[in-house]
CSV table of N, CA, C and O in Angstrom, one decimal:
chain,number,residue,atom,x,y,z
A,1,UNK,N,112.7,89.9,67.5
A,1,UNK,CA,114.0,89.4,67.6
A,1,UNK,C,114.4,88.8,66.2
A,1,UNK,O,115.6,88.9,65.8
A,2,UNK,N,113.5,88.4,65.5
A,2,UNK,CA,113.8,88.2,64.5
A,2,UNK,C,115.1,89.2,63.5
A,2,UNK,O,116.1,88.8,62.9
A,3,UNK,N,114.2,90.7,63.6
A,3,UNK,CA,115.4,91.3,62.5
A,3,UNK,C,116.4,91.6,63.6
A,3,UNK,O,117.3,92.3,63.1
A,4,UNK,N,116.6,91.5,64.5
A,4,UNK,CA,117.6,91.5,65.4
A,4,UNK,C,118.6,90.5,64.9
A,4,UNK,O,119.8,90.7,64.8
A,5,UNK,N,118.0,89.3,64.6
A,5,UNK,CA,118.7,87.7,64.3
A,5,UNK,C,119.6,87.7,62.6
A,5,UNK,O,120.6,87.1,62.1
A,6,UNK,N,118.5,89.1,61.8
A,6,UNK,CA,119.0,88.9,61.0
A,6,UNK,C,119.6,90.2,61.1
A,6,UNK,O,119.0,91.0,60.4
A,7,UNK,N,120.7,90.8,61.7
A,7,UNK,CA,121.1,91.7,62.0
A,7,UNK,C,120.7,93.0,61.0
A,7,UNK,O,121.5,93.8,60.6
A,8,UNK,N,119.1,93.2,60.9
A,8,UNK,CA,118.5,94.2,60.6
A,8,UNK,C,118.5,95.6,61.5
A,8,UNK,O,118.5,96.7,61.1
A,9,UNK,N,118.5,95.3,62.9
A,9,UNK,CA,118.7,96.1,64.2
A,9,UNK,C,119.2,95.6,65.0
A,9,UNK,O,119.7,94.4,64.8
A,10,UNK,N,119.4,96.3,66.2
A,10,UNK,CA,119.7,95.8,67.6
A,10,UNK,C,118.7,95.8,68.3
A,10,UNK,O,117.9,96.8,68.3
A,11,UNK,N,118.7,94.9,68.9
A,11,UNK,CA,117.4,94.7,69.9
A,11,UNK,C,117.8,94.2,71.0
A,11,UNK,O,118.8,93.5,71.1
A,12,UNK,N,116.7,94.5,72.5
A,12,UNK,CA,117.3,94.2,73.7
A,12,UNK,C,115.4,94.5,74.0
A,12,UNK,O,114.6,95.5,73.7
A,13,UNK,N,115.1,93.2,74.8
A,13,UNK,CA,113.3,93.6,75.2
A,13,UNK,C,113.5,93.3,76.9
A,13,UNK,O,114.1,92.4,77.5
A,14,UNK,N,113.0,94.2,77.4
A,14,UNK,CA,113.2,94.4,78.8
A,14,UNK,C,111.8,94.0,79.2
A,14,UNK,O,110.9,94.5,78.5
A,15,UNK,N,111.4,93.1,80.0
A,15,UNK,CA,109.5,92.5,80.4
A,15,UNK,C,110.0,93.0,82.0
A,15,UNK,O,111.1,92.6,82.6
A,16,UNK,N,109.0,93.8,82.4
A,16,UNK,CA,108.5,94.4,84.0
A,16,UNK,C,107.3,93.8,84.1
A,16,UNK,O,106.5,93.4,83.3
A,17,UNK,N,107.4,93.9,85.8
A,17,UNK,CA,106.2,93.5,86.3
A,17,UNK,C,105.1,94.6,86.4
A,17,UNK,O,105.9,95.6,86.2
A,18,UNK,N,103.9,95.2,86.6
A,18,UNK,CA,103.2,96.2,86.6
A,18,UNK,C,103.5,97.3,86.8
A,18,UNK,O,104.0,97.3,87.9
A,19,UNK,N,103.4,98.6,86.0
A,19,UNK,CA,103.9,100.1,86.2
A,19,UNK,C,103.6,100.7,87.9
A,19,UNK,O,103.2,99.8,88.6
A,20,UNK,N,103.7,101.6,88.4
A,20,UNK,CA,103.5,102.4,88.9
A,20,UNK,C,104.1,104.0,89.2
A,20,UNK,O,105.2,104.3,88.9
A,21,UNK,N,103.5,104.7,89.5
A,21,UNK,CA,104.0,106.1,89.4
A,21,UNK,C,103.4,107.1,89.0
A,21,UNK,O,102.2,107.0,88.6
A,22,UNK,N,104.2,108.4,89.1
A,22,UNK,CA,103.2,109.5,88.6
A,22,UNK,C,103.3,109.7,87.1
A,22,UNK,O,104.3,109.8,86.3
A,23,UNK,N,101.6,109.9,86.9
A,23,UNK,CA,101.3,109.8,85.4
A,23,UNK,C,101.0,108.8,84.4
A,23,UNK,O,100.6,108.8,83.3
A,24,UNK,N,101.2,107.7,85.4
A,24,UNK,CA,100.9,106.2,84.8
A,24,UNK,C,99.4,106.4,84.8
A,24,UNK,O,98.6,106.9,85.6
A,25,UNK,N,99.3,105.8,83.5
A,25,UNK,CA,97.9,105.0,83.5
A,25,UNK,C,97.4,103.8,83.1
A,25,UNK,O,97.8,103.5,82.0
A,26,UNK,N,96.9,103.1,83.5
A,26,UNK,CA,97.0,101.5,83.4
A,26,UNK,C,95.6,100.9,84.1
A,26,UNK,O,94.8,101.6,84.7
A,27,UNK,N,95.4,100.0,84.0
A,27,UNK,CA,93.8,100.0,83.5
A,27,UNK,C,94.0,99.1,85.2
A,27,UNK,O,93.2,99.3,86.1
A,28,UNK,N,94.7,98.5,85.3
A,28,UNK,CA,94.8,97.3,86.6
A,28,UNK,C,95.4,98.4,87.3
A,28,UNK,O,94.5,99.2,87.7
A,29,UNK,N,96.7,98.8,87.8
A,29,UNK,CA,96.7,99.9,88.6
A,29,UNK,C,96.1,101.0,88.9
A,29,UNK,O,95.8,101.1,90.1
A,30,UNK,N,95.8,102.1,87.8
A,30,UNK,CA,95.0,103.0,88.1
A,30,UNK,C,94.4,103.0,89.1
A,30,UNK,O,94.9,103.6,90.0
A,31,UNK,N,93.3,102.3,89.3
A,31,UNK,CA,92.4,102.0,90.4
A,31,UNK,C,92.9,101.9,91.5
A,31,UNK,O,92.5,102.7,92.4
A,32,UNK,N,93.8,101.0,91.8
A,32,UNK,CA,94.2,101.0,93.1
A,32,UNK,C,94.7,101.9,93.7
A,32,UNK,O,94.6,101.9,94.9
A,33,UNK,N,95.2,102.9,93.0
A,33,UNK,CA,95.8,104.0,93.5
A,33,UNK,C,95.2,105.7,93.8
A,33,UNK,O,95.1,106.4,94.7
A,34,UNK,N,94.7,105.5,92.1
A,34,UNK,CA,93.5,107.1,92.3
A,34,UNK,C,92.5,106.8,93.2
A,34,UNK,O,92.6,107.5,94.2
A,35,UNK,N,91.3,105.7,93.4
A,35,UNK,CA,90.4,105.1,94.2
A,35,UNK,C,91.1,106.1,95.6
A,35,UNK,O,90.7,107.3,95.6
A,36,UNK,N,91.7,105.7,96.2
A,36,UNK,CA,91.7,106.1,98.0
A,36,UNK,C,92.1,108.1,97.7
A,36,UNK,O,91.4,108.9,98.2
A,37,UNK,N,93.0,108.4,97.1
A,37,UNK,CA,93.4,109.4,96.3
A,37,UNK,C,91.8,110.5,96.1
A,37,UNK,O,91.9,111.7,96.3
A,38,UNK,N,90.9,110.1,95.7
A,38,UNK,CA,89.5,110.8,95.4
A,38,UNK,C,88.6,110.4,96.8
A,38,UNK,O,87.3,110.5,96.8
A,39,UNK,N,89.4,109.8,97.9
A,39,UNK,CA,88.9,109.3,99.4
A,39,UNK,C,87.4,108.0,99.1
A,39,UNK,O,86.3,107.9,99.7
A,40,UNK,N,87.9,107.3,97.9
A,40,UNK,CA,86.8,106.1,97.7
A,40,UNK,C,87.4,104.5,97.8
A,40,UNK,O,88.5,104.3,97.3
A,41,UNK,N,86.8,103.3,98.2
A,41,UNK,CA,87.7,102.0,98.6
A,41,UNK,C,88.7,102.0,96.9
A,41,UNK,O,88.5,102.4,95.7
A,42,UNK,N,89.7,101.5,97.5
A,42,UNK,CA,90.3,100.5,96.6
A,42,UNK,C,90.6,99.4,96.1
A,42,UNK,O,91.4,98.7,96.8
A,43,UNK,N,90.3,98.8,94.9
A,43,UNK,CA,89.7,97.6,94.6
A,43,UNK,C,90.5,97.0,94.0
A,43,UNK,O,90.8,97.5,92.9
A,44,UNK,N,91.4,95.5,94.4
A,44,UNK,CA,92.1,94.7,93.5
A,44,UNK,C,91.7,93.4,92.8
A,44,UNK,O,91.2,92.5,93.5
A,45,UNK,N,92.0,93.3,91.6
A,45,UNK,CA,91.6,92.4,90.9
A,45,UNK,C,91.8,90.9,91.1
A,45,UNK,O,92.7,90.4,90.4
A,46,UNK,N,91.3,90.3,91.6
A,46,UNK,CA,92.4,89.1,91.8
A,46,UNK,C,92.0,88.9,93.7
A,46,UNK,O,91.2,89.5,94.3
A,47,UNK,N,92.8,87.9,94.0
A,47,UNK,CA,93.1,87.5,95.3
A,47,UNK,C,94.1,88.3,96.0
A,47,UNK,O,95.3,88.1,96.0
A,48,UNK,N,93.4,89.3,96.5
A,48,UNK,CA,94.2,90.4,97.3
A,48,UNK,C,95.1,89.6,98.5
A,48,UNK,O,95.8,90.4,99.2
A,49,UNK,N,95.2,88.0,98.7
A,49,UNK,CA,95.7,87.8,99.5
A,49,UNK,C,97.6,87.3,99.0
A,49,UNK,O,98.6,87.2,99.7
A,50,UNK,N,97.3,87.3,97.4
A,50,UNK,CA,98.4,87.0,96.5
A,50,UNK,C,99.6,88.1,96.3
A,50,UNK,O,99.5,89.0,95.6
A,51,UNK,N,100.5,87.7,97.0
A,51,UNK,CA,101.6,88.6,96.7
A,51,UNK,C,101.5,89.2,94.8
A,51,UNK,O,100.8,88.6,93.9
A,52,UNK,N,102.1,90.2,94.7
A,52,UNK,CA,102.3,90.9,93.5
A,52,UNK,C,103.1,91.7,93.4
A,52,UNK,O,103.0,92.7,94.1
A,53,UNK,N,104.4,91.4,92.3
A,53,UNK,CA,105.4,92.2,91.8
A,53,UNK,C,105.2,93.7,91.7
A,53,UNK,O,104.0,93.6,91.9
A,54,UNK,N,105.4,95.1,91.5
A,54,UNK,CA,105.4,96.1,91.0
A,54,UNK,C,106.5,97.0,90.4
A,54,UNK,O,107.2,97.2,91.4
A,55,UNK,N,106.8,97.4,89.9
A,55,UNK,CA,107.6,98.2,89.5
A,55,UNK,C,107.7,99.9,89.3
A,55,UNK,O,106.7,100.4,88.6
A,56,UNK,N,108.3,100.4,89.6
A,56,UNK,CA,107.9,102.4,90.0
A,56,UNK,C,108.5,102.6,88.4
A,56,UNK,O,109.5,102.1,88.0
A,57,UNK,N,107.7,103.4,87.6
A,57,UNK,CA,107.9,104.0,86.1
A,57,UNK,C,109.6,104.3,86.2
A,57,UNK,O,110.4,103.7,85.5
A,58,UNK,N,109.8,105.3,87.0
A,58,UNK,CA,111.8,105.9,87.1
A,58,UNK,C,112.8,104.5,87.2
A,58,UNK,O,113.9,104.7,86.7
A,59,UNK,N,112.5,103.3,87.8
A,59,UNK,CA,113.2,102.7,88.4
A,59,UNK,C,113.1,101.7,87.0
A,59,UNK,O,114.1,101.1,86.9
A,60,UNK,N,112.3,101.5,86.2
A,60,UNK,CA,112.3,100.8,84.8
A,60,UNK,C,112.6,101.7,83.7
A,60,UNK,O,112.8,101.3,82.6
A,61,UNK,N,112.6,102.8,83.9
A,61,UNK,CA,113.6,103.7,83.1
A,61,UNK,C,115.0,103.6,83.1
A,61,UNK,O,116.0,103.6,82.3
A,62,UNK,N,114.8,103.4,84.1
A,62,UNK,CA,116.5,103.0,84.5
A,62,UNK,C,117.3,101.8,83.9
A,62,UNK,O,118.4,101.8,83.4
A,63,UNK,N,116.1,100.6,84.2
A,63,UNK,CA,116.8,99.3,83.9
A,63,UNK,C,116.9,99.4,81.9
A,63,UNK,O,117.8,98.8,81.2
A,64,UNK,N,115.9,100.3,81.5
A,64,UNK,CA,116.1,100.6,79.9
A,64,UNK,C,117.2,101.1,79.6
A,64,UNK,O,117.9,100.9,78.7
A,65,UNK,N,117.2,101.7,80.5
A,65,UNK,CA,119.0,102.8,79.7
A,65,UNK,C,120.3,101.5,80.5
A,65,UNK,O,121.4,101.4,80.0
A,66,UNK,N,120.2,101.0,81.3
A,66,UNK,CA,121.1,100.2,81.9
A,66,UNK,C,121.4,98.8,80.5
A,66,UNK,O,122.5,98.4,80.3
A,67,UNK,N,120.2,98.3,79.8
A,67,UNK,CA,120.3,97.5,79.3
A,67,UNK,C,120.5,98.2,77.8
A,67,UNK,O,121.0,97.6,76.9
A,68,UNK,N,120.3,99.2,77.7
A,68,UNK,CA,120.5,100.0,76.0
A,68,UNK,C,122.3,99.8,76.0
A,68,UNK,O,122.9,99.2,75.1
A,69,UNK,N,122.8,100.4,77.1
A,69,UNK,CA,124.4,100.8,77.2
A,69,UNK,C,125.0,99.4,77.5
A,69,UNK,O,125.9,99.5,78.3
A,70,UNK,N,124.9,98.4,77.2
A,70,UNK,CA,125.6,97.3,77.8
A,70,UNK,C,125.2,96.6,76.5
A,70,UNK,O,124.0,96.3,76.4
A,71,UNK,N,126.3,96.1,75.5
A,71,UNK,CA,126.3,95.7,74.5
A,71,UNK,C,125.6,94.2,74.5
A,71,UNK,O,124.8,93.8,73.6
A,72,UNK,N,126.0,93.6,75.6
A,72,UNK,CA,126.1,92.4,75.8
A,72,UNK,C,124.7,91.6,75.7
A,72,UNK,O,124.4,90.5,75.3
A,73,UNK,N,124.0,92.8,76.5
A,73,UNK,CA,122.2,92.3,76.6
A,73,UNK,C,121.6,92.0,75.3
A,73,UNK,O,120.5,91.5,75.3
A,74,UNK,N,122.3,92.3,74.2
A,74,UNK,CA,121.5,92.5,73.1
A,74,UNK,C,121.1,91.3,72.6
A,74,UNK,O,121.9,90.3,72.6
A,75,UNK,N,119.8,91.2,72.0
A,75,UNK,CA,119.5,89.4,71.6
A,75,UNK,C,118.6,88.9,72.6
A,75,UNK,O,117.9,87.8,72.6
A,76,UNK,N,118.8,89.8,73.8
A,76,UNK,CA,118.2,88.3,74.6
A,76,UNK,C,116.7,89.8,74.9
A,76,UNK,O,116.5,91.0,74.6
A,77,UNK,N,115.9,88.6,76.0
A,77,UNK,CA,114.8,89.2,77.0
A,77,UNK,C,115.1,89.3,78.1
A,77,UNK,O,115.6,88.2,78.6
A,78,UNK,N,115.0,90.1,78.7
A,78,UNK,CA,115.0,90.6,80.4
A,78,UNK,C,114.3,90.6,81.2
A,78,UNK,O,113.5,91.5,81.2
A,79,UNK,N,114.2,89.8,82.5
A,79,UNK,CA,112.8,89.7,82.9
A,79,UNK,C,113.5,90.8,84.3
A,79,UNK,O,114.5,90.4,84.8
A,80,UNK,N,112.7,92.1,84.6
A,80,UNK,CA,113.6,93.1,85.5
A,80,UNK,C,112.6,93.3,85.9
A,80,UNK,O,111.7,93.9,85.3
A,81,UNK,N,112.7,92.5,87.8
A,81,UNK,CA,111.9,92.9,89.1
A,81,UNK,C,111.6,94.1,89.3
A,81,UNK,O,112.4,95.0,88.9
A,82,UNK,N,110.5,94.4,90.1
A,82,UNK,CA,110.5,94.8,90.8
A,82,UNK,C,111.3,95.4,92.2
A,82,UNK,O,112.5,95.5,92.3
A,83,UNK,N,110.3,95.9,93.2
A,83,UNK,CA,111.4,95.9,94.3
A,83,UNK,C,110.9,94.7,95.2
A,83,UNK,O,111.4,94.7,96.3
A,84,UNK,N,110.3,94.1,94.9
A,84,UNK,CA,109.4,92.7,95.6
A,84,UNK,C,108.2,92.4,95.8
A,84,UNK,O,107.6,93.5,95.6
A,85,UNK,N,107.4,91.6,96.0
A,85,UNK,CA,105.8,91.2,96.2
A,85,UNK,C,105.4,92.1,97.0
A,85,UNK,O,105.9,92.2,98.1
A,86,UNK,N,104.5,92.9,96.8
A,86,UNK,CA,103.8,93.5,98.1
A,86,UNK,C,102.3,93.1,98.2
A,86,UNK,O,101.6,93.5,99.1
């Protein structure tokens, strides 16, 4: 943000909650997904009883190009949900 501040670039930082999708690889997801996929348990890190955000790779593609084309976002951070806890 910095060279953003010093009008070096334009900048706009979009923060998601964990990827999913095809082709993703990701060291905390992976697992849960390939795991049942190769017909073996699937294992979550954490307190499986804890809701958790996700987000599908297409649908944060989306919110990138949504926030690129809108002048307005620029300068700040974006914190862009999911589609809810699951």
């Amino acid at each position: 943000m910095a060279a953003h501040n010093e009008k070096t670039i334009e900048a706009v930082i979009p923060r998601f909650p964990d990827f999913f999708g095809i082709n993703v690889t990701n060291e905390l997801m992976g697992p849960l997904f390939n795991a049942p996929i190769k017909g073996h348990t699937a294992y979550w890190l954490g307190d499986g009883n804890t809701q958790h955000d996700l987000i599908n790779i297409d649908d944060a593609a989306a919110a990138c190009i949504l926030l690129a084309i809108n002048p307005n976002t620029y300068g700040k951070s974006w914190h862009v949900p999911g589609a809810g806890p699951v």
